[in-house]
PDB file of C-alpha atoms in Angstrom:
ATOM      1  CA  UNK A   1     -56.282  17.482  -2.774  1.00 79.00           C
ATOM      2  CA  UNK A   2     -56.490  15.149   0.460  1.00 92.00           C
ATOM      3  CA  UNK A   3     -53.163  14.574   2.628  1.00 95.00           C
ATOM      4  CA  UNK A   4     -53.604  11.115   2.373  1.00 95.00           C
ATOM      5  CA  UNK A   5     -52.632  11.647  -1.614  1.00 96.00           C
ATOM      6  CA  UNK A   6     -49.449  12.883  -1.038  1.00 95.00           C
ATOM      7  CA  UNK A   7     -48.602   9.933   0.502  1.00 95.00           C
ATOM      8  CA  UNK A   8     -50.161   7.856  -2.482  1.00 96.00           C
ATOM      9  CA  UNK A   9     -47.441  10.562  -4.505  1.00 96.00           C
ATOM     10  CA  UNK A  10     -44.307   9.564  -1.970  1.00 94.00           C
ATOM     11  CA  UNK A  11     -44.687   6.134  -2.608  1.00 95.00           C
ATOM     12  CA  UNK A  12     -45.155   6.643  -6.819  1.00 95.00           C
ATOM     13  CA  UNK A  13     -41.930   8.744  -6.773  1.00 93.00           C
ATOM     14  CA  UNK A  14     -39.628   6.755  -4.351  1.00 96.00           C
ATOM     15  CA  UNK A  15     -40.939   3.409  -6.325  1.00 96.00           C
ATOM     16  CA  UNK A  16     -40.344   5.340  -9.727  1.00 95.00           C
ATOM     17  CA  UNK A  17     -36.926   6.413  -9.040  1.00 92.00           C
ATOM     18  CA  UNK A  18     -36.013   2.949  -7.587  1.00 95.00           C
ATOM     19  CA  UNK A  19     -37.036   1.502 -11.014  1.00 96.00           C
ATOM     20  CA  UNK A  20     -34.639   3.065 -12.103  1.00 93.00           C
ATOM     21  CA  UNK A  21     -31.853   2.608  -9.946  1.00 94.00           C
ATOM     22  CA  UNK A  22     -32.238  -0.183  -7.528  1.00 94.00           C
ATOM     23  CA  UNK A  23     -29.300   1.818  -5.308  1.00 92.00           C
ATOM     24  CA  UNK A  24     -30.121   5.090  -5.395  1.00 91.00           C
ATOM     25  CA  UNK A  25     -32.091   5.729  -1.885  1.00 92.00           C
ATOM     26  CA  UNK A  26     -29.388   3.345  -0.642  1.00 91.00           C
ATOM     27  CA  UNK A  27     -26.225   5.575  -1.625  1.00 89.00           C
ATOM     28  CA  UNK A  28     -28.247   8.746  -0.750  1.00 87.00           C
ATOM     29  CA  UNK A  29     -28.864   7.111   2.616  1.00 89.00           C
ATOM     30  CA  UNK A  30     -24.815   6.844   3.406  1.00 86.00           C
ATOM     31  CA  UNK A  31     -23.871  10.407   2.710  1.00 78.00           C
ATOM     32  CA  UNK A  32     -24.318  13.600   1.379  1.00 83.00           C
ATOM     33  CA  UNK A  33     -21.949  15.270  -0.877  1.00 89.00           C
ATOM     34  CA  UNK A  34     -23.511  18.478  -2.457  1.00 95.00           C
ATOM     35  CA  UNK A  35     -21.614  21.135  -4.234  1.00 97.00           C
ATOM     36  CA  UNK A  36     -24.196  23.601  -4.151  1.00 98.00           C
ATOM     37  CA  UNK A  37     -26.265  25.701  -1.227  1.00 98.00           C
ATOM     38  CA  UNK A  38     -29.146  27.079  -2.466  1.00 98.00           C
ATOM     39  CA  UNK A  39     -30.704  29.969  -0.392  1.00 98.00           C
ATOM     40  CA  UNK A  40     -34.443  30.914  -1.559  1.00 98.00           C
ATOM     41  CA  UNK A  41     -38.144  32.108  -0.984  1.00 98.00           C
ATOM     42  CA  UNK A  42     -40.167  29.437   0.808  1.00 97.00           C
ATOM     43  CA  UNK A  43     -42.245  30.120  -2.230  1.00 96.00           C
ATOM     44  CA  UNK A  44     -44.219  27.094  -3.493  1.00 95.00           C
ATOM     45  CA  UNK A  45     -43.666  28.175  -6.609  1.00 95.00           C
ATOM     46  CA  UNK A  46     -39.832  28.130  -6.464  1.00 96.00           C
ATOM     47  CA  UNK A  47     -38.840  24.103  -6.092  1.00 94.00           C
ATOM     48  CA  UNK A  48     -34.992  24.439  -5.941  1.00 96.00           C
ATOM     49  CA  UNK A  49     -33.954  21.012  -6.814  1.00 95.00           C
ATOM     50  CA  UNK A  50     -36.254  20.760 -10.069  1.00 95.00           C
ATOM     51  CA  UNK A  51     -35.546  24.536 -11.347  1.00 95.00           C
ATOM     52  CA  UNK A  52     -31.821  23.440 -11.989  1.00 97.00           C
ATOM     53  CA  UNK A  53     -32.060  19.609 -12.787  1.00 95.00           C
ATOM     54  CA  UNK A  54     -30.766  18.207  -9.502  1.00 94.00           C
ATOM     55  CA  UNK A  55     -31.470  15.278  -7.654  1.00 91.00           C
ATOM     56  CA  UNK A  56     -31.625  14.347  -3.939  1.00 91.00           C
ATOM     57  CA  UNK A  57     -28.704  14.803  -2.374  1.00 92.00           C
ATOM     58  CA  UNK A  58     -26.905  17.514  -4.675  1.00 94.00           C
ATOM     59  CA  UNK A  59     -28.230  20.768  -3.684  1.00 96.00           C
ATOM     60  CA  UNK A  60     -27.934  21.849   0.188  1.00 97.00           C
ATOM     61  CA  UNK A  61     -31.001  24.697   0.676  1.00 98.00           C
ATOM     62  CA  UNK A  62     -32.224  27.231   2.952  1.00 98.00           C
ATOM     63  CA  UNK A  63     -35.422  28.838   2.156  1.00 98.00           C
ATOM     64  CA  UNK A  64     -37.330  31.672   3.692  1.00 98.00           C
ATOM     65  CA  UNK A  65     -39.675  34.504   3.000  1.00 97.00           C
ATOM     66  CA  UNK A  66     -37.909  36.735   0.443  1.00 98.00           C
ATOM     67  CA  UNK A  67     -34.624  34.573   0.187  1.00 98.00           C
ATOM     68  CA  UNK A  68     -33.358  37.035   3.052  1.00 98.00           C
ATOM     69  CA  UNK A  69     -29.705  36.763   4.297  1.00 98.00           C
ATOM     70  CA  UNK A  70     -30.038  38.270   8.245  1.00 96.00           C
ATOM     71  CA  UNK A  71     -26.935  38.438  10.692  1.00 93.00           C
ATOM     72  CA  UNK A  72     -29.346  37.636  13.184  1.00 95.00           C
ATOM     73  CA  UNK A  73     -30.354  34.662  11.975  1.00 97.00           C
ATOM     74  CA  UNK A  74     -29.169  31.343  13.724  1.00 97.00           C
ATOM     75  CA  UNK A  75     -30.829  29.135  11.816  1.00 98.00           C
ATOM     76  CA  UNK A  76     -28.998  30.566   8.705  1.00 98.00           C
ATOM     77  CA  UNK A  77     -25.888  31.099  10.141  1.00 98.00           C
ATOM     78  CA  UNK A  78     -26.273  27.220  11.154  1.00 98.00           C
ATOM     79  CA  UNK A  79     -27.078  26.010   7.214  1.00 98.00           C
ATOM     80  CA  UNK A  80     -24.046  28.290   6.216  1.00 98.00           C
ATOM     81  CA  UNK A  81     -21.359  26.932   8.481  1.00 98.00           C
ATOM     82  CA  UNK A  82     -22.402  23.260   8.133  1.00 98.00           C
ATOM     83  CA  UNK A  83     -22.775  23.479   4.278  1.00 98.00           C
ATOM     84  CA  UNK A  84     -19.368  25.802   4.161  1.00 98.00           C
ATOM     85  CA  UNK A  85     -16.941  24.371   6.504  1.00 98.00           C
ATOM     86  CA  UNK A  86     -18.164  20.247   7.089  1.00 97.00           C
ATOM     87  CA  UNK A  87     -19.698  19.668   3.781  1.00 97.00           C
ATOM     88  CA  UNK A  88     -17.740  22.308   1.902  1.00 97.00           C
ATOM     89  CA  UNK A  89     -19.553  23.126  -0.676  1.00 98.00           C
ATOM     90  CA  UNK A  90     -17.875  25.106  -3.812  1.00 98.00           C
ATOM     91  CA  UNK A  91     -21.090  27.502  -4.867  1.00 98.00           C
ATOM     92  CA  UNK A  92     -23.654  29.309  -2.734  1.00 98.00           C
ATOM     93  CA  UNK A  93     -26.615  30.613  -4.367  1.00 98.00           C
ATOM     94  CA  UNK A  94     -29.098  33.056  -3.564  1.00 98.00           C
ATOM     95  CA  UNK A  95     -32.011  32.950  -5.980  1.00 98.00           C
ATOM     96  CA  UNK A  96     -34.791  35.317  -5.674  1.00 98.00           C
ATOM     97  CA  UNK A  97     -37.582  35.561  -7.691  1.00 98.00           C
ATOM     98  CA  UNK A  98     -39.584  37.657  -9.871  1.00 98.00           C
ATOM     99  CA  UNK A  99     -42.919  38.712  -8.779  1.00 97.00           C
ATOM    100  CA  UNK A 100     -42.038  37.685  -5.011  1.00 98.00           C
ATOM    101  CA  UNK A 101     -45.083  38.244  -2.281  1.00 97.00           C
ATOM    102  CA  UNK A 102     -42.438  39.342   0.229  1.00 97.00           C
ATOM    103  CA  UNK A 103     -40.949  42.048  -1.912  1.00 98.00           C
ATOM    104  CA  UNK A 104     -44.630  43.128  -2.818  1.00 97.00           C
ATOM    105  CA  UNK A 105     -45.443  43.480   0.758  1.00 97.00           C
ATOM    106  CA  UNK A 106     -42.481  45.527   1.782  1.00 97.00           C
ATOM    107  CA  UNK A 107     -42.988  48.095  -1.238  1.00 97.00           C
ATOM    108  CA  UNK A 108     -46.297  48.414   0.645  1.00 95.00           C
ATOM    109  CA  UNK A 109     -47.537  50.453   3.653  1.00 94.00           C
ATOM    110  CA  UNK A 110     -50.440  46.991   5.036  1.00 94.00           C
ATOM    111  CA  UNK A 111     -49.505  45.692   8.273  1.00 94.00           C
ATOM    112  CA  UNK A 112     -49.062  41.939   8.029  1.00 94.00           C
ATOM    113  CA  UNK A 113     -48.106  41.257  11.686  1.00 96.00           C
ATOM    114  CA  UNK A 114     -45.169  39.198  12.411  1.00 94.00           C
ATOM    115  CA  UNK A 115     -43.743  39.334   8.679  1.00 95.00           C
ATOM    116  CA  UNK A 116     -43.242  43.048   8.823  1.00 96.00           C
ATOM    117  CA  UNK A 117     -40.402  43.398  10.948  1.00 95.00           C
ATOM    118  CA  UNK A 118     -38.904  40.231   8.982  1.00 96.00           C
ATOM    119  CA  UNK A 119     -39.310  42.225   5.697  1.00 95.00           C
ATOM    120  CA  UNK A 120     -37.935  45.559   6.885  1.00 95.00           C
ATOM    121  CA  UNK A 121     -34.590  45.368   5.668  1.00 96.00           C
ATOM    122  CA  UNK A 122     -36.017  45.010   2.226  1.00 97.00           C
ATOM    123  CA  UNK A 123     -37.656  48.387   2.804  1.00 97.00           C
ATOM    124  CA  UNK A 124     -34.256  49.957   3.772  1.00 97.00           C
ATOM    125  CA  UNK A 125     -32.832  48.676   0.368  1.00 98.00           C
ATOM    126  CA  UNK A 126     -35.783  50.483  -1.220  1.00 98.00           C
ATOM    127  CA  UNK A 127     -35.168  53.263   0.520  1.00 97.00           C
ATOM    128  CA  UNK A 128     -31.689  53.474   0.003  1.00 97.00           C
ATOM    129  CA  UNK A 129     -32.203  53.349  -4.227  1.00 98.00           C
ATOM    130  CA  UNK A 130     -35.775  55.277  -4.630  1.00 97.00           C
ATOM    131  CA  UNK A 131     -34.458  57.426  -7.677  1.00 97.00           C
ATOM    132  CA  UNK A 132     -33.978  53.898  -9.171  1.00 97.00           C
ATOM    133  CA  UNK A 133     -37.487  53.217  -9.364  1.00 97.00           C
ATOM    134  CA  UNK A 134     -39.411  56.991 -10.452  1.00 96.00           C
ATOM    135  CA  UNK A 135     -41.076  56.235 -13.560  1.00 96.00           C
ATOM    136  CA  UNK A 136     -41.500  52.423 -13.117  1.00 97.00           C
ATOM    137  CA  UNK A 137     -45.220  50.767 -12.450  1.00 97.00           C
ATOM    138  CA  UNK A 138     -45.577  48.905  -9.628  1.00 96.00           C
ATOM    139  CA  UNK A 139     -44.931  45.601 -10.971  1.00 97.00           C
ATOM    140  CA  UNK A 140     -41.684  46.944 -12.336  1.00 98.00           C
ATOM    141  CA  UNK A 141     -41.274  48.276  -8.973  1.00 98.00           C
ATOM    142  CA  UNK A 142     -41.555  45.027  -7.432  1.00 98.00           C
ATOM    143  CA  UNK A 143     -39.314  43.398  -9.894  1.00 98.00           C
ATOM    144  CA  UNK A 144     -36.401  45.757  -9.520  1.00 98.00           C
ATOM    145  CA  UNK A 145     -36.555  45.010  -5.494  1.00 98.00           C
ATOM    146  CA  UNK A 146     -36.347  41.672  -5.865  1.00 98.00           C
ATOM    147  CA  UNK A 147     -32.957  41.830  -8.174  1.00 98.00           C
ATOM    148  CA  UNK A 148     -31.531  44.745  -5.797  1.00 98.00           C
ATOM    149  CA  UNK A 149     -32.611  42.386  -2.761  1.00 98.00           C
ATOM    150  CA  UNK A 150     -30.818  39.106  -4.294  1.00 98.00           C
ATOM    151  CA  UNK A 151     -27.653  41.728  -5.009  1.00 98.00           C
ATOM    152  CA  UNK A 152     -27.773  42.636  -1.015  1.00 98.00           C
ATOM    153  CA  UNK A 153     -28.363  39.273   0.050  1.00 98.00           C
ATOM    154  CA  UNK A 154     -24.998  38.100  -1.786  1.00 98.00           C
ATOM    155  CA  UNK A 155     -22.571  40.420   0.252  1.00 98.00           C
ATOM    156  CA  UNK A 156     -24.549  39.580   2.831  1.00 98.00           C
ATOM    157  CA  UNK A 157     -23.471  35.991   2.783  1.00 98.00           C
ATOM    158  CA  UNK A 158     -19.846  37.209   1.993  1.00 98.00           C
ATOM    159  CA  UNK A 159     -19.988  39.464   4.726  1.00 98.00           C
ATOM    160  CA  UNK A 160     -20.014  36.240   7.448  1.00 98.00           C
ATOM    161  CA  UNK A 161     -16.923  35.084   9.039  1.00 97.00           C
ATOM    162  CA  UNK A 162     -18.326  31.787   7.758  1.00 98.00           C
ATOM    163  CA  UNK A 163     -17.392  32.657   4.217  1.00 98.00           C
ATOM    164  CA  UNK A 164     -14.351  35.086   4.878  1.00 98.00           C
ATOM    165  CA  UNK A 165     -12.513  32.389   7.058  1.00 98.00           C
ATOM    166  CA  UNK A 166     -13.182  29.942   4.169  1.00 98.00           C
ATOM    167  CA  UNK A 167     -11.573  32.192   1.715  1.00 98.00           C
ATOM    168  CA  UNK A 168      -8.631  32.947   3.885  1.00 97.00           C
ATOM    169  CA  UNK A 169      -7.647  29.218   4.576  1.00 96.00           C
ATOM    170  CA  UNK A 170      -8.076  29.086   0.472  1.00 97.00           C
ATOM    171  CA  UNK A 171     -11.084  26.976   0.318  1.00 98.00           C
ATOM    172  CA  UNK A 172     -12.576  27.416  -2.905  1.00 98.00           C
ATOM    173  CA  UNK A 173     -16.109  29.133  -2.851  1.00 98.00           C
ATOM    174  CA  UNK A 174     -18.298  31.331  -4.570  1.00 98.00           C
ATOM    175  CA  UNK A 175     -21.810  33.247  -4.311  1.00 98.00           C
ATOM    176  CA  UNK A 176     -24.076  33.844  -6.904  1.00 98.00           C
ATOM    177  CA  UNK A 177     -26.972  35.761  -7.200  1.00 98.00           C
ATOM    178  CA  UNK A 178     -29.889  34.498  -9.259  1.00 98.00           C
ATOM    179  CA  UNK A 179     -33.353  35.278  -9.885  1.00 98.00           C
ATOM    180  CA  UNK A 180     -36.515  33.155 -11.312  1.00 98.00           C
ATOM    181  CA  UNK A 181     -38.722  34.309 -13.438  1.00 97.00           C
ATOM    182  CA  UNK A 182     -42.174  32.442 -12.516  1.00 96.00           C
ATOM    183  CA  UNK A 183     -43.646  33.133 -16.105  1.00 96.00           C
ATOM    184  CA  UNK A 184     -41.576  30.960 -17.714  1.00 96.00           C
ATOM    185  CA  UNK A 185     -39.438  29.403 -15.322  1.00 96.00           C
ATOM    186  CA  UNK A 186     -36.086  30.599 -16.067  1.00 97.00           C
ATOM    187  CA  UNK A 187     -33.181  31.036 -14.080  1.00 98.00           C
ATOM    188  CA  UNK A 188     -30.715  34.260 -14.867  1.00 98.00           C
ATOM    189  CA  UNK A 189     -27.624  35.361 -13.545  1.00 98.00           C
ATOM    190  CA  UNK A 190     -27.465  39.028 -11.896  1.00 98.00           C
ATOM    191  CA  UNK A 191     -23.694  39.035 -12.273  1.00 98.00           C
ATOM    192  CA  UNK A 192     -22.977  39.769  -9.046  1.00 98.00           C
ATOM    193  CA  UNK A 193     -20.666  36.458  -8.304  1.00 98.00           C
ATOM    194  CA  UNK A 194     -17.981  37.061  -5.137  1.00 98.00           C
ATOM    195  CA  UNK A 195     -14.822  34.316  -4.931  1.00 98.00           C
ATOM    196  CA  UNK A 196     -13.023  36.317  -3.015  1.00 97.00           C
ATOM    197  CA  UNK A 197     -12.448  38.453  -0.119  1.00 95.00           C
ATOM    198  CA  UNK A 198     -10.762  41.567  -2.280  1.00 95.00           C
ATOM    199  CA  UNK A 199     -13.991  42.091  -3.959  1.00 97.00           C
ATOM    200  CA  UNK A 200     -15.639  43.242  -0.451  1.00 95.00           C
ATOM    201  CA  UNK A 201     -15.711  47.059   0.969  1.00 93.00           C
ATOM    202  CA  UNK A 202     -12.914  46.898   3.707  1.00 93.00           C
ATOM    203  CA  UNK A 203     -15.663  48.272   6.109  1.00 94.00           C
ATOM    204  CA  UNK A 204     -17.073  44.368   6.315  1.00 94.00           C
ATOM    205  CA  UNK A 205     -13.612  42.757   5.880  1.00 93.00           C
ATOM    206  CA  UNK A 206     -12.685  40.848   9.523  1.00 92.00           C
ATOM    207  CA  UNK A 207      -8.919  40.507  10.661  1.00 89.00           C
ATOM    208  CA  UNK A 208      -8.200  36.675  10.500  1.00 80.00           C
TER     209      UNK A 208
END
């Protein structure tokens, strides 16, 4: 496909959607109010608007290699505070995926470069369950890292003062964990939701 056709696709959709609503890019263009902040894989298989039915302007996302939720990370930290505390968003998601190349390449021993010391943590949580995954084939393997990694990722997000000083001035907000099966493109719930600060180990609970 040449660039210049995905600017022949821009101007099909934006015309399209103004057909149908001669004020939509206008009201999109005054504010934003999502409820939701999605935080994927950069996976171009994973669009997070179109796997759940939203539209411009409803769903606040992050994405990176292997949807990873790092302390570290100030360009996370950034999308977390401004979607928590100034647009104040009720639901934070983190939706792996099934099958996910980042996952795959931590379970393995190749050096990638750069992406290796990004996807280390992963190999800690692998680590830290291997009696989880005796028996399973590799692409079981795979697939039981990504739901354990989405499970991590969730504290992780709860384990930011971002999140716990929303919960203690009683904002309402909670954290899913999700993951996407790429065969046939459903979402499911791991069950893991946190709304609250009691539901966290009192070793990652802050005094505020």
């Amino acid at each position: 496909m040449e660039i210049k056709q995905l600017l022949a696709n821009n101007r099909f959709w934006s015309e399209a959607l103004t057909a149908r609503d001669p004020d939509f890019f206008a009201r999109l263009a005054r504010q934003q109010r999502p409820e939701f902040l999605w935080i994927g894989c950069s996976d171009s298989r994973v669009p997070a608007n179109e796997v759940v039915g939203l539209m411009p302007g409803e769903l606040f996302v992050h994405r990176n290699v292997a949807n990873m939720v790092v302390a570290t990370d100030m360009n996370f930290l950034s999308v977390l505070q401004y979607a928590v505390d100034v647009l104040q968003v009720r639901h934070v998601i983190v939706c792996g995926h099934y099958g996910c190349g980042g996952v795959r390449a931590a379970l393995g021993h190749r050096e990638l470069g750069l992406i290796d010391n990004w996807l280390r943590a992963l190999k800690a949580i692998h680590h830290q369950n291997l009696v989880r995954f005796d028996g399973l084939d590799d692409e079981q393997q795979v697939n039981l890292l990504c739901e354990l990694n989405v499970q991590r990722q969730v504290r992780n997000v709860c384990h930011t003062t971002i999140v716990q000083n929303a919960w203690q001035r009683g904002q309402p907000l909670a954290v899913h964990g999700w993951i996407y099966g790429l065969a046939d493109g459903l979402v499911k719930d791991l069950q893991v939701t946190l709304d609250n600060a009691s539901q966290l180990d009192s070793t990652f609970l802050y005094d505020l």
